[in-house]
Short mmCIF file of C-alpha atoms in Angstrom, two decimals:
data_model
loop_
_atom_site.label_atom_id
_atom_site.label_comp_id
_atom_site.label_asym_id
_atom_site.label_seq_id
_atom_site.Cartn_x
_atom_site.Cartn_y
_atom_site.Cartn_z
CA UNK A 1 0.06 0.17 0.08
CA UNK A 2 2.89 2.41 0.14
CA UNK A 3 6.29 2.80 -2.02
CA UNK A 4 9.00 0.47 -1.41
CA UNK A 5 11.45 2.18 0.64
CA UNK A 6 14.21 -0.02 2.40
CA UNK A 7 15.65 3.07 4.41
CA UNK A 8 12.38 3.07 6.16
CA UNK A 9 11.49 -0.20 6.64
CA UNK A 10 15.32 -0.79 8.28
CA UNK A 11 14.44 2.33 10.83
CA UNK A 12 11.22 0.40 11.50
CA UNK A 13 13.20 -3.21 12.39
CA UNK A 14 15.60 -0.89 13.71
CA UNK A 15 13.09 0.36 16.99
CA UNK A 16 11.97 -3.39 16.75
CA UNK A 17 15.04 -5.01 17.32
CA UNK A 18 16.23 -2.60 20.03
CA UNK A 19 13.00 -4.12 21.95
CA UNK A 20 14.11 -7.24 21.66
CA UNK A 21 11.73 -8.65 18.35
CA UNK A 22 13.14 -11.65 16.91
CA UNK A 23 11.60 -11.14 14.62
CA UNK A 24 12.18 -7.73 13.57
CA UNK A 25 16.14 -8.40 14.80
CA UNK A 26 16.04 -10.74 11.79
CA UNK A 27 14.81 -9.01 9.35
CA UNK A 28 16.96 -6.02 10.61
CA UNK A 29 19.85 -9.03 10.56
CA UNK A 30 18.55 -9.80 6.53
CA UNK A 31 18.77 -6.24 5.36
CA UNK A 32 22.12 -5.52 6.88
CA UNK A 33 23.15 -8.88 5.29
CA UNK A 34 22.51 -7.54 1.39
CA UNK A 35 22.64 -4.04 2.30
CA UNK A 36 19.32 -3.14 1.82
CA UNK A 37 18.33 0.62 3.33
CA UNK A 38 21.62 0.13 5.42
CA UNK A 39 25.25 -0.32 5.19
CA UNK A 40 25.76 -3.88 4.41
CA UNK A 41 27.42 -5.32 7.52
CA UNK A 42 28.05 -8.92 7.45
CA UNK A 43 29.14 -8.69 11.40
CA UNK A 44 26.01 -6.37 12.26
CA UNK A 45 24.18 -9.41 10.42
CA UNK A 46 25.88 -11.81 12.40
CA UNK A 47 24.67 -10.26 15.75
CA UNK A 48 21.15 -9.83 14.75
CA UNK A 49 20.55 -12.96 13.61
CA UNK A 50 22.46 -14.59 16.68
CA UNK A 51 19.75 -12.79 19.29
CA UNK A 52 17.15 -13.86 16.99
CA UNK A 53 18.59 -17.13 17.36
CA UNK A 54 18.62 -17.25 20.93
CA UNK A 55 15.12 -15.55 21.19
CA UNK A 56 14.39 -19.27 19.04
CA UNK A 57 13.85 -18.11 15.64
CA UNK A 58 14.29 -20.75 12.94
CA UNK A 59 14.89 -18.89 10.22
CA UNK A 60 17.77 -16.89 12.42
CA UNK A 61 19.58 -20.49 13.96
CA UNK A 62 19.07 -21.25 10.00
CA UNK A 63 21.13 -17.90 8.81
CA UNK A 64 23.31 -18.10 11.70
CA UNK A 65 24.86 -21.95 11.00
CA UNK A 66 25.09 -20.46 7.45
CA UNK A 67 27.21 -17.45 8.22
CA UNK A 68 29.72 -19.98 10.63
CA UNK A 69 29.56 -22.59 7.87
CA UNK A 70 30.66 -19.50 5.47
CA UNK A 71 33.09 -17.57 7.44
CA UNK A 72 31.00 -14.75 6.56
CA UNK A 73 30.73 -12.28 9.79
CA UNK A 74 32.02 -15.01 11.79
CA UNK A 75 34.87 -16.98 11.94
CA UNK A 76 34.60 -20.46 10.39
CA UNK A 77 33.59 -22.68 12.47
CA UNK A 78 31.50 -26.14 11.50
CA UNK A 79 30.92 -26.97 14.74
CA UNK A 80 28.72 -23.92 15.38
CA UNK A 81 27.40 -24.34 11.84
CA UNK A 82 26.31 -27.73 12.62
CA UNK A 83 24.49 -26.78 16.48
CA UNK A 84 22.65 -24.01 15.06
CA UNK A 85 21.41 -26.26 11.96
CA UNK A 86 20.48 -28.73 14.35
CA UNK A 87 18.23 -26.18 16.23
CA UNK A 88 16.89 -24.37 13.18
CA UNK A 89 15.41 -28.22 11.61
CA UNK A 90 14.44 -29.19 15.48
CA UNK A 91 11.71 -26.46 14.47
CA UNK A 92 10.61 -28.24 11.41
CA UNK A 93 12.42 -26.36 9.22
CA UNK A 94 12.84 -27.66 5.43
CA UNK A 95 15.61 -26.33 4.30
CA UNK A 96 17.94 -26.44 7.39
CA UNK A 97 16.34 -30.28 7.55
CA UNK A 98 18.34 -30.61 3.54
CA UNK A 99 21.23 -28.99 4.75
CA UNK A 100 21.58 -30.91 8.68
CA UNK A 101 21.16 -34.33 6.42
CA UNK A 102 23.94 -32.64 3.99
CA UNK A 103 26.22 -32.58 7.85
CA UNK A 104 26.15 -35.70 8.52
CA UNK A 105 26.05 -37.45 5.59
CA UNK A 106 29.66 -35.37 4.42
CA UNK A 107 30.83 -35.40 8.17
CA UNK A 108 30.70 -31.31 8.49
CA UNK A 109 30.90 -30.81 12.02
CA UNK A 110 29.78 -33.72 13.67
CA UNK A 111 30.53 -37.75 12.64
CA UNK A 112 29.91 -39.00 9.59
CA UNK A 113 26.41 -41.18 10.51
CA UNK A 114 24.77 -42.07 6.60
CA UNK A 115 20.90 -42.84 8.93
CA UNK A 116 21.10 -39.73 10.45
CA UNK A 117 22.01 -38.07 6.60
CA UNK A 118 18.93 -40.15 5.14
CA UNK A 119 16.40 -39.31 8.08
CA UNK A 120 16.77 -35.54 7.70
CA UNK A 121 17.03 -35.67 3.75
CA UNK A 122 14.17 -37.72 4.27
CA UNK A 123 12.11 -35.71 6.60
CA UNK A 124 13.17 -32.34 4.16
CA UNK A 125 12.19 -34.16 1.18
CA UNK A 126 8.41 -34.73 2.67
CA UNK A 127 8.37 -31.53 3.63
CA UNK A 128 8.40 -30.61 -0.20
CA UNK A 129 12.16 -29.61 -0.97
CA UNK A 130 13.10 -30.88 -4.53
CA UNK A 131 16.64 -31.10 -4.54
CA UNK A 132 16.13 -33.42 -1.43
CA UNK A 133 13.54 -35.37 -2.98
CA UNK A 134 16.12 -36.45 -5.95
CA UNK A 135 18.82 -37.20 -2.69
CA UNK A 136 16.67 -39.00 -1.04
CA UNK A 137 15.56 -41.39 -4.33
CA UNK A 138 19.24 -42.40 -4.68
CA UNK A 139 19.57 -43.03 -0.71
CA UNK A 140 15.91 -45.18 -1.24
CA UNK A 141 17.63 -46.83 -4.55
CA UNK A 142 21.22 -47.58 -3.02
CA UNK A 143 20.18 -48.28 0.78
CA UNK A 144 22.35 -46.04 2.03
CA UNK A 145 21.22 -45.30 5.42
CA UNK A 146 18.02 -46.63 4.83
CA UNK A 147 16.00 -49.37 3.69
CA UNK A 148 15.85 -50.31 0.00
CA UNK A 149 12.84 -48.95 -1.26
CA UNK A 150 12.12 -48.16 -5.44
CA UNK A 151 8.76 -47.92 -5.48
CA UNK A 152 8.91 -45.12 -2.57
CA UNK A 153 12.19 -44.09 -4.17
CA UNK A 154 10.20 -43.88 -8.11
CA UNK A 155 7.56 -41.63 -5.75
CA UNK A 156 10.57 -39.33 -4.80
CA UNK A 157 11.81 -38.73 -8.10
CA UNK A 158 8.25 -38.26 -9.89
CA UNK A 159 7.71 -35.79 -6.73
CA UNK A 160 10.97 -33.70 -7.44
CA UNK A 161 10.47 -33.65 -10.91
CA UNK A 162 6.57 -32.69 -10.98
CA UNK A 163 8.44 -29.41 -9.79
CA UNK A 164 10.65 -29.05 -12.24
CA UNK A 165 14.23 -30.68 -10.65
CA UNK A 166 16.24 -31.73 -13.84
CA UNK A 167 17.99 -34.32 -12.42
CA UNK A 168 14.74 -35.91 -11.07
CA UNK A 169 13.29 -35.51 -14.77
CA UNK A 170 16.66 -37.46 -15.90
CA UNK A 171 16.01 -40.07 -13.35
CA UNK A 172 12.02 -40.51 -14.33
CA UNK A 173 12.61 -41.13 -17.45
CA UNK A 174 15.25 -43.83 -17.04
CA UNK A 175 12.84 -45.17 -14.46
CA UNK A 176 10.76 -45.36 -17.39
CA UNK A 177 12.95 -46.75 -20.17
CA UNK A 178 13.98 -49.93 -18.10
CA UNK A 179 10.45 -50.11 -16.58
CA UNK A 180 11.46 -50.61 -12.33
CA UNK A 181 9.57 -49.04 -10.40
CA UNK A 182 7.11 -47.51 -12.74
CA UNK A 183 5.19 -51.23 -13.91
CA UNK A 184 6.31 -51.78 -17.60
CA UNK A 185 8.52 -50.20 -19.56
CA UNK A 186 6.70 -47.02 -21.40
CA UNK A 187 9.24 -45.06 -23.97
CA UNK A 188 6.57 -42.41 -24.65
CA UNK A 189 7.09 -41.22 -20.46
CA UNK A 190 10.17 -42.02 -21.01
CA UNK A 191 10.60 -39.17 -24.04
CA UNK A 192 8.28 -37.44 -22.10
CA UNK A 193 11.04 -37.11 -19.15
CA UNK A 194 13.45 -36.64 -21.29
CA UNK A 195 13.25 -34.13 -23.79
CA UNK A 196 12.04 -32.17 -20.20
CA UNK A 197 15.28 -32.77 -18.24
CA UNK A 198 17.12 -32.35 -21.75
CA UNK A 199 15.58 -28.90 -22.41
CA UNK A 200 16.83 -27.61 -18.48
CA UNK A 201 20.51 -28.80 -19.36
CA UNK A 202 20.45 -32.41 -18.29
CA UNK A 203 22.49 -34.79 -21.55
CA UNK A 204 21.98 -38.60 -21.41
CA UNK A 205 22.72 -40.15 -24.59
CA UNK A 206 21.50 -43.56 -23.74
CA UNK A 207 17.99 -41.36 -23.49
CA UNK A 208 18.83 -39.59 -26.50
CA UNK A 209 18.88 -43.38 -28.65
CA UNK A 210 16.05 -44.25 -27.16
CA UNK A 211 14.42 -41.27 -28.44
CA UNK A 212 15.30 -41.69 -31.90
CA UNK A 213 14.02 -45.32 -32.25
CA UNK A 214 10.57 -44.25 -31.18
CA UNK A 215 7.86 -44.60 -34.36
CA UNK A 216 6.72 -40.88 -35.09
CA UNK A 217 3.45 -41.65 -33.15
CA UNK A 218 5.15 -42.23 -29.76
CA UNK A 219 7.19 -39.29 -30.97
CA UNK A 220 4.29 -36.99 -31.37
CA UNK A 221 2.98 -38.36 -28.29
CA UNK A 222 6.27 -37.27 -25.99
CA UNK A 223 5.88 -33.95 -27.48
CA UNK A 224 2.68 -33.52 -26.27
CA UNK A 225 3.27 -34.77 -23.41
CA UNK A 226 5.48 -32.25 -22.67
CA UNK A 227 3.96 -29.53 -24.18
CA UNK A 228 1.47 -30.35 -21.76
CA UNK A 229 3.47 -30.14 -18.65
CA UNK A 230 4.82 -27.10 -19.92
CA UNK A 231 2.32 -25.12 -20.41
CA UNK A 232 0.94 -26.43 -17.35
CA UNK A 233 3.46 -25.01 -15.28
CA UNK A 234 3.63 -22.00 -16.91
CA UNK A 235 -0.42 -21.23 -16.11
CA UNK A 236 0.67 -21.59 -12.21
#
């Protein structure tokens, strides 16, 4: 209802932050991090995120974890990054759940633990994070930290593919091409998802060969299915 004015927004957030409001502290920290309406200052942003984080603000905890991880505004400290990421994930913040899975997977700030990595990546996947859905699908197929479940893995790839994740579209295309966990092989569906993935930059020579072997009728059906998917997402 008013013209955008970062300076006035920062002034208002500052007043709230000084009164101890965690949302205002987080918002002012975000503006300070980006230099919008105030001088860009990573140290100030880190201080504000920490104040809000200590009040239990999940997004502030997440941002503070990233600051410690990247060493911007605070010295790099993977153990502290893990500590704050864990607090944010415990509040069901999907981005934090996904990143916490990565901490466990690669042993950043904590001992590597495949089961914990799968657990937290799975939580983020169920919450709808497309990158987590792809990674959790791979874990389910390979049995990494979780029991093998190809049907659930295929479901994860589909959920991510429907959100436009090109890697998931490629993996789903391969499942249809080989008739794995999706019923009998379906070259039209395989071609549809391959076309979409390829447009987004994910190449796959094996699927290119499948595409070349389609009958004219199958290729037309695949092209239409891909177009319908694109049109449906453009209208959202």
